[in-house]
Tab-separated table of C-alpha atoms and ligand atoms in Angstrom:
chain	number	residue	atom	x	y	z
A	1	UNK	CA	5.769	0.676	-29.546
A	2	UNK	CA	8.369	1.725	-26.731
A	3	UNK	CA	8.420	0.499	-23.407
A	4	UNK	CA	7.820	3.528	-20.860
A	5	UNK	CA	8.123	2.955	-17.472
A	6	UNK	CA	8.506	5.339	-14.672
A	7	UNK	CA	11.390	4.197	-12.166
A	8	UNK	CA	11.963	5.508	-9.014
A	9	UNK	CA	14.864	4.545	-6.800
A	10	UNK	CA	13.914	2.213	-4.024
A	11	UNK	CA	13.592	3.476	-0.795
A	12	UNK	CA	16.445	3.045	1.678
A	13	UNK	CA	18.843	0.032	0.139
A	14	UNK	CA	16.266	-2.680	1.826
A	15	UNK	CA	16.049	-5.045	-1.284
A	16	UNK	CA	17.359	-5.852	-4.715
A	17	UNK	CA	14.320	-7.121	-5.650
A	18	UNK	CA	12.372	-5.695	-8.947
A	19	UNK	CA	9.209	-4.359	-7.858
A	20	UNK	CA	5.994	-3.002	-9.290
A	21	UNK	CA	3.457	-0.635	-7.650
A	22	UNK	CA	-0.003	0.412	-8.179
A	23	UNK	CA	-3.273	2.481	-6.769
A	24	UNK	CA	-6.658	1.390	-7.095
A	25	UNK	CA	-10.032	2.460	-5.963
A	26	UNK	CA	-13.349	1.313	-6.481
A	27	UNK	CA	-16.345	2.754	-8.538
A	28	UNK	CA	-19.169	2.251	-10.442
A	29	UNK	CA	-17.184	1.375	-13.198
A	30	UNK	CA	-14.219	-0.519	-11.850
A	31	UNK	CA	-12.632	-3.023	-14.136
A	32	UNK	CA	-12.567	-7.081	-13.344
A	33	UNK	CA	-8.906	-6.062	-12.537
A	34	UNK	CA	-9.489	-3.549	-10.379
A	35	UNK	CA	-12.052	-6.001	-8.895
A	36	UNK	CA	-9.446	-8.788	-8.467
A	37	UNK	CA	-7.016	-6.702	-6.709
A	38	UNK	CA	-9.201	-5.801	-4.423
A	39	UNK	CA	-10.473	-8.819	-3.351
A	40	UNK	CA	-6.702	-10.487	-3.132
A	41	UNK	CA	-5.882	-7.336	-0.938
A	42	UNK	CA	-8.804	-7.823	1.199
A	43	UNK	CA	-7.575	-11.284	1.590
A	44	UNK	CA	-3.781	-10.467	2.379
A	45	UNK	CA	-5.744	-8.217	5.258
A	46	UNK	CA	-7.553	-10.607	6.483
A	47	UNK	CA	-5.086	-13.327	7.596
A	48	UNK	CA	-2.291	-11.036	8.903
A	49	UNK	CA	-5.043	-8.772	10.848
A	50	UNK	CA	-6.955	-11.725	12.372
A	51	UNK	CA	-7.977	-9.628	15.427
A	52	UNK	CA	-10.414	-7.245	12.744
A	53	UNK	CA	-13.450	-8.042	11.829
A	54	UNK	CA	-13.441	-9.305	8.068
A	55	UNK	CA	-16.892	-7.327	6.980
A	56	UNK	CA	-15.285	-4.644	7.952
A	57	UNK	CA	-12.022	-5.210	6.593
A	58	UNK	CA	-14.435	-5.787	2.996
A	59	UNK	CA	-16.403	-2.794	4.000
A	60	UNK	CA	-13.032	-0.386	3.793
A	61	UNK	CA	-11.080	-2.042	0.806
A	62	UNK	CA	-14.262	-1.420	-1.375
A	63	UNK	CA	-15.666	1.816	0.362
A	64	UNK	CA	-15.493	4.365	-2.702
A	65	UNK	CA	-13.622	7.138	-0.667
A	66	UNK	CA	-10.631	4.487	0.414
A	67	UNK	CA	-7.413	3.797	-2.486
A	68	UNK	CA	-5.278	1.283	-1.844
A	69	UNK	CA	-1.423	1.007	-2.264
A	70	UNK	CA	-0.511	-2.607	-3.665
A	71	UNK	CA	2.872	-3.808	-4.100
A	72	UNK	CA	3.888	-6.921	-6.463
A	73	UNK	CA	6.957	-8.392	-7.393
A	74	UNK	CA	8.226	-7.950	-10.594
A	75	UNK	CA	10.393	-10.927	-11.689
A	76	UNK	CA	11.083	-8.896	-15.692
A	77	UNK	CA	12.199	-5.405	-14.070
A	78	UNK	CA	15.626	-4.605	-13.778
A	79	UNK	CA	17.602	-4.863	-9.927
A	80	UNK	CA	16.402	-1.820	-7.966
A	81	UNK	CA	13.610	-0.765	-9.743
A	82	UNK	CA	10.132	0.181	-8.806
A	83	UNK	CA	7.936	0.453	-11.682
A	84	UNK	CA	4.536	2.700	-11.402
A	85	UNK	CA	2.349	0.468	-13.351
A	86	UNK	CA	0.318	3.699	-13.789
A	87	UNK	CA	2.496	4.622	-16.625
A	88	UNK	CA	3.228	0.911	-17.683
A	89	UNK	CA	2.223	0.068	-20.771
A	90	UNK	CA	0.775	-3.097	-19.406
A	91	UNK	CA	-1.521	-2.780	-16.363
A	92	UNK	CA	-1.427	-6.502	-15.310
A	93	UNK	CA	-0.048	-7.811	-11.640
A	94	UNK	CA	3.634	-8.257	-13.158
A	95	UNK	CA	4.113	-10.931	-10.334
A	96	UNK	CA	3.003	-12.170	-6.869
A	97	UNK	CA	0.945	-9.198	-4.800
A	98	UNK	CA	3.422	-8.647	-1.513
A	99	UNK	CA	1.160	-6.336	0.411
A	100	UNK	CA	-0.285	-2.750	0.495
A	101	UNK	CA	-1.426	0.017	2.207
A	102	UNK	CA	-5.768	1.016	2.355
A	103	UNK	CA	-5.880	4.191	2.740
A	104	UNK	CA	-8.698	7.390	2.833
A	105	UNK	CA	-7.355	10.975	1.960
A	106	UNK	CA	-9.124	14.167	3.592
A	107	UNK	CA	-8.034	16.307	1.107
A	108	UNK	CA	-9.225	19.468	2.255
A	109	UNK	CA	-7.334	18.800	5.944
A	110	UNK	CA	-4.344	17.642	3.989
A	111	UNK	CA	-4.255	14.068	5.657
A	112	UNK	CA	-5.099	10.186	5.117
A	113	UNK	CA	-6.044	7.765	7.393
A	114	UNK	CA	-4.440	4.426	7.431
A	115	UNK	CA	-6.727	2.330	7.507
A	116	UNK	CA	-4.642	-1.624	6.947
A	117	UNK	CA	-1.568	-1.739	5.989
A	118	UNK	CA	-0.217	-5.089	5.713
A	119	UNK	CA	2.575	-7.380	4.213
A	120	UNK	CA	1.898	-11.389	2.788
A	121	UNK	CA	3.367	-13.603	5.710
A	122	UNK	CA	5.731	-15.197	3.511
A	123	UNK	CA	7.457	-11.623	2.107
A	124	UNK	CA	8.250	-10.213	6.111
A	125	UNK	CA	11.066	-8.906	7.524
A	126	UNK	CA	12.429	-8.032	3.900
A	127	UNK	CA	11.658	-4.458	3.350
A	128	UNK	CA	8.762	-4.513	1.823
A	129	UNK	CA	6.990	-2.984	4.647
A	130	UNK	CA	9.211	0.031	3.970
A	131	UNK	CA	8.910	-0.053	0.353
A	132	UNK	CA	5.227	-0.096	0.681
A	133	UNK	CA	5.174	2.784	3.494
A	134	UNK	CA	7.712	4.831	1.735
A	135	UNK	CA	5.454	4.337	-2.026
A	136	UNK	CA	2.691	5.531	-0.005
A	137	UNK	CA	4.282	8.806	1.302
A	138	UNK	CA	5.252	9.475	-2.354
A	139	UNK	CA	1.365	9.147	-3.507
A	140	UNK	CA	0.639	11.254	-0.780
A	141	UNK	CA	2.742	14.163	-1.936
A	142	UNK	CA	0.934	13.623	-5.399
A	143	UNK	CA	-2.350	13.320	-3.450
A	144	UNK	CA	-1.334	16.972	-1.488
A	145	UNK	CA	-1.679	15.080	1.510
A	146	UNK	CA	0.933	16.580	4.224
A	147	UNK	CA	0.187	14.276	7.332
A	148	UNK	CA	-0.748	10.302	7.848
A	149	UNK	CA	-2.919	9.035	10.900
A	150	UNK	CA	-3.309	5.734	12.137
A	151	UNK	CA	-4.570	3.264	15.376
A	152	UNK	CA	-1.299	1.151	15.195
A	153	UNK	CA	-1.966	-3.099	16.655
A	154	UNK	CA	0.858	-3.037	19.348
A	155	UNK	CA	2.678	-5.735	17.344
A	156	UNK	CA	2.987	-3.222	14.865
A	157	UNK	CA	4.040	0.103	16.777
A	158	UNK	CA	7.812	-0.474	16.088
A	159	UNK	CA	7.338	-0.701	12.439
A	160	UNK	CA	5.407	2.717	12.204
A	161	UNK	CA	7.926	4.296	14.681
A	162	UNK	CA	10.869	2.630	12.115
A	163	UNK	CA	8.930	4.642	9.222
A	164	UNK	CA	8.440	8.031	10.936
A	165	UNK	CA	5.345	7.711	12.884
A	166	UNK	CA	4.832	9.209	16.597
A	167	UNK	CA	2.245	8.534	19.030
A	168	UNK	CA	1.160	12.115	19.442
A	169	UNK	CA	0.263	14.686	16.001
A	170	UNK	CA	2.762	16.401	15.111
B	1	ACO	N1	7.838	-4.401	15.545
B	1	ACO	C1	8.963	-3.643	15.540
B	1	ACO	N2	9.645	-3.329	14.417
B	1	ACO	C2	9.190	-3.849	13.275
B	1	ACO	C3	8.040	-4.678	13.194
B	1	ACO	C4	7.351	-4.934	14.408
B	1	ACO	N3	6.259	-5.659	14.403
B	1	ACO	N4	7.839	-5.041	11.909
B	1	ACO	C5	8.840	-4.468	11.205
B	1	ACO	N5	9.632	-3.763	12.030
B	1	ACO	C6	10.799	-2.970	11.669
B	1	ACO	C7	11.860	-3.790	10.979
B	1	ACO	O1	12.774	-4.343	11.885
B	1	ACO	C8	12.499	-2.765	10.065
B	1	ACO	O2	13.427	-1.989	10.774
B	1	ACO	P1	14.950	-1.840	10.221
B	1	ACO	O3	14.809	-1.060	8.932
B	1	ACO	O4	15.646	-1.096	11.301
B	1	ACO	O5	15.435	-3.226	10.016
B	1	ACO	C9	11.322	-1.853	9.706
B	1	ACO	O6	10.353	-2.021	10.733
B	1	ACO	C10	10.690	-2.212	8.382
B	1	ACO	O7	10.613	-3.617	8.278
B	1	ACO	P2	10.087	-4.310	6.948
B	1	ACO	O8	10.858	-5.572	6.718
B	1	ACO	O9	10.082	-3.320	5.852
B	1	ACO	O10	8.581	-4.641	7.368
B	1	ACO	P3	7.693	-5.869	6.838
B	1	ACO	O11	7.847	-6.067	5.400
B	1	ACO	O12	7.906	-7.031	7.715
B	1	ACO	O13	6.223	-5.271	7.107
B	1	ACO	C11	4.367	-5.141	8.599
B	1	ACO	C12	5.850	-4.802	8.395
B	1	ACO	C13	3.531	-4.462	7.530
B	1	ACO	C14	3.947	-4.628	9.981
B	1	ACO	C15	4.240	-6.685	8.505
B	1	ACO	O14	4.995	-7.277	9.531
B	1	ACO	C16	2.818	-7.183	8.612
B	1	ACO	O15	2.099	-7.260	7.631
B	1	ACO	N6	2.403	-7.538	9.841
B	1	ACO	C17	1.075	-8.100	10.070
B	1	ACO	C18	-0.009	-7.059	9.863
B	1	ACO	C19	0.178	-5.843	10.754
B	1	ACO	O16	0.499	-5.938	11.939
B	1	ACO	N7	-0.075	-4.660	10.135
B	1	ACO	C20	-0.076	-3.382	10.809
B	1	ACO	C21	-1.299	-3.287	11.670
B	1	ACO	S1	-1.776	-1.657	12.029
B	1	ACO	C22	-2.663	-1.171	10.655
B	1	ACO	O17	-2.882	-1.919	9.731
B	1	ACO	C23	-3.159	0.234	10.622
C-alpha cells in the first residue's frame, strides 16, 4: 500500500514543527474516535476559556450543526508539513492535540460563526494559533464559506486582529 498524504505548506514561516489536521462533527453515528476528540477538545476549551460556562462549552462541541478544526502534532511528518488526516491513510491523533477551532457554517449566507477557538496552554505563543486560524480559512473555502464572525474575549482581540479580523463586517 502507498502512503498518500495531502501536504500543504504551513502558513506564514511560524514553526518547523510537523503537524497534522483534522475536522470532525458529531452524529448519530459518530465513531469512539470522533467521540474522543471531541471530548479532549471540549476539555482544551474549558481550561483556557474559564470565564464560559462548561455546559455550554459541551452543548456547542457536540451540537450536530457545529465542526470542529483540531490540530495535533505530528512527531513522524516531515519539517514543514501539515498533513490532512482526511486523506491519511491512518485516521488516528498522530501526536499530542494542540488546539482547534469550533465552528458552525451558514452555508446559504456564506459565513461561520466562531464559536471557541483555543490553543493547549503549554503550545502558546508558537504559531499554532495561526496555523489553526489559517487551516480553518482553508476549510472554509472548501466549505464555500466567504466570511467568519466572532464575539472575541478582550485578551484575545489582538490575536484575531493579527489573523485578519475587524471589529466591524466587512
Ligand atoms: N493578544 C494580542 N496578540 C496576540 C494574542 C493576544 N492575546 N495571542 C496571540 N497574539 C498574536 C501573537 O503575538 C502573534 O502575532 P505575530 O505573528 O505578530 O507574532 C499572533 O497573534 C499569532 O500568535 P500564535 O502564537 O499563533 O497564537 P497562539 O498559538 O498563542 O494562540 C490563542 C492564540 C488561540 C488566542 C491562545 O492564546 C489561546 O488559546 N488563548 C486562550 C483562549 C482564548 O483566549 N481564545 C480566544 C477566545 S475568543 C473565542 O474563542 C471565540
Amino acid at each position: 500500500m502507498e502512503q498518500l498524504s495531502e501536504y500543504v505548506p504551513l502558513p506564514q514561516t511560524s514553526t518547523t514543527v510537523p503537524l497534522a489536521f483534522t475536522v470532525v462533527q458529531n452524529h448519530s453515528g459518530a465513531s469512539d474516535l470522533i467521540l474522543t476528540q471531541l471530548i479532549q477538545l471540549k476539555s482544551i476549551f474549558g481550561r483556557q476559556l474559564p470565564k464560559m460556562p462548561r455546559p455550554y462549552i459541551t452543548r456547542l462541541v457536540f451540537d450536530r450543526r457545529h465542526k470542529s478544526l483540531i490540530l495535533y502534532l505530528n512527531p513522524r511528518g516531515p519539517p514543514h508539513s501539515i498533513t490532512n488526516m482526511a486523506t491519511s491513510p491512518s485516521p488516528s491523533p498522530p501526536g499530542a492535540m494542540v488546539g482547534g477551532i469550533c465552528y458552525r457554517a451558514y452555508k446559504n449566507e456564506k459565513f461561520a460563526e466562531i464559536a471557541f477557538c483555543a490553543v493547549q496552554a503549554s503550545q502558546q505563543v508558537k504559531g499554532y494559533g495561526s496555523v489553526v486560524m489559517n487551516l480553518l480559512k482553508e476549510q472554509g473555502l472548501r466549505e464555500g464559506i466567504e466570511y467568519f464572525i466572532t464575539y472575541a474575549d478582550n485578551y484575545a482581540v489582538g490575536y484575531f486582529k493579527k489573523l485578519g479580523f475587524t471589529k466591524g463586517i466587512t
